[in-house]
XYZ file of C-alpha atoms in Angstrom:
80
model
C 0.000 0.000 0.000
C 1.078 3.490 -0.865
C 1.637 6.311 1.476
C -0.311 9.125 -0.747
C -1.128 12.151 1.384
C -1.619 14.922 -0.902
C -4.568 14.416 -3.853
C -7.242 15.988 -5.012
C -10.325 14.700 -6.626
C -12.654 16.187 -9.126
C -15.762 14.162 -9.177
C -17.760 14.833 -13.048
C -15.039 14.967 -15.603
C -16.666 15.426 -18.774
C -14.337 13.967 -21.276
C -13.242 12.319 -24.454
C -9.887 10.125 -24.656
C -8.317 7.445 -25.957
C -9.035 5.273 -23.242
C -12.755 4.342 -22.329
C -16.370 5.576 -24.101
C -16.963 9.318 -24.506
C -18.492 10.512 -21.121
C -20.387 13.536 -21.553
C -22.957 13.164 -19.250
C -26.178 12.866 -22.148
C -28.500 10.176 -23.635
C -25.879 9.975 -26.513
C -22.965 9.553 -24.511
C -24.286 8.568 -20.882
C -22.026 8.948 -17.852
C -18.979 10.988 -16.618
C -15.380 10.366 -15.632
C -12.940 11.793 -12.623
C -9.719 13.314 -12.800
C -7.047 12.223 -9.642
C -4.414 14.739 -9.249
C -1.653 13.061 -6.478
C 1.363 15.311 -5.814
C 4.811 12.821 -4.504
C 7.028 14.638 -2.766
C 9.736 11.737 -4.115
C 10.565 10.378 -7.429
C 10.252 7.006 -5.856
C 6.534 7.623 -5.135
C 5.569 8.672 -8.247
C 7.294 5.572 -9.742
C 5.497 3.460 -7.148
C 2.084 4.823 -8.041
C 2.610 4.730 -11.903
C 4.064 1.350 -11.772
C 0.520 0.258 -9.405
C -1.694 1.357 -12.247
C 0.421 -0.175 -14.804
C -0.309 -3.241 -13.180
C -4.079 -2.258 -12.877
C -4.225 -1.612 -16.526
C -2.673 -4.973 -17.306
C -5.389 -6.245 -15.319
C -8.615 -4.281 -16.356
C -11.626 -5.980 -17.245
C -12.285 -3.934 -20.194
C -11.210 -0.257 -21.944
C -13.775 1.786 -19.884
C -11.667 0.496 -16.859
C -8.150 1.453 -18.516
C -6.335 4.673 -15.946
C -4.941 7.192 -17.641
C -1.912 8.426 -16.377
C 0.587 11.452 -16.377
C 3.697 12.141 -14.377
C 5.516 15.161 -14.538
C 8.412 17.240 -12.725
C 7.263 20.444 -10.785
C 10.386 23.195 -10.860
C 8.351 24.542 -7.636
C 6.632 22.378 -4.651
C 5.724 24.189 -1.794
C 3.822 21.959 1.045
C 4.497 21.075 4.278
C-alpha cells in the first residue's frame, strides 16, 4: 500500500480520450469520468504509483476500466 497524502479529486469529468467511451454526461454519450491529481514529494513515489496502475491496466476488465496516467516534474513544490 502506498503512502499518498496529498490528492485531489474532481468528481464529473466530462471527457473524451483514448481510453474508455466518450463521457459527456447525455443520452448519446451517458455517464462521466474523474480526474485524480496526487502530488509525490519523491521520485520514488511517483514511480510506485505509476508502476501500481500499470499493473491495474494490465489487469482491467475492459477499456472503460483502462487509468490514464501522467507524471511530470514540478520546478516549484511548496507543502508542508
Amino acid at each position: 500500500r502506498l503512502e499518498v497524502k496529498n490528492f485531489q479529486i474532481i468528481d464529473r469529468v466530462l471527457a473524451n480520450s483514448k481510453l474508455g467511451d466518450n463521457r459527456f454526461d447525455t443520452a448519446v454519450w451517458p455517464g462521466y469520468k474523474m480526474a485524480v491529481f496526487v502530488q509525490c514529494q519523491s521520485n520514488e513515489l511517483a514511480q510506485e504509483l505509476m508502476s501500481s496502475i500499470k499493473e491495474f491496466n494490465t489487469n482491467a476488465f475492459n477499456h472503460n476500466e483502462l487509468i490514464m496516467a501522467v507524471t511530470w516534474t514540478a520546478d516549484d513544490f511548496c507543502i508542508d
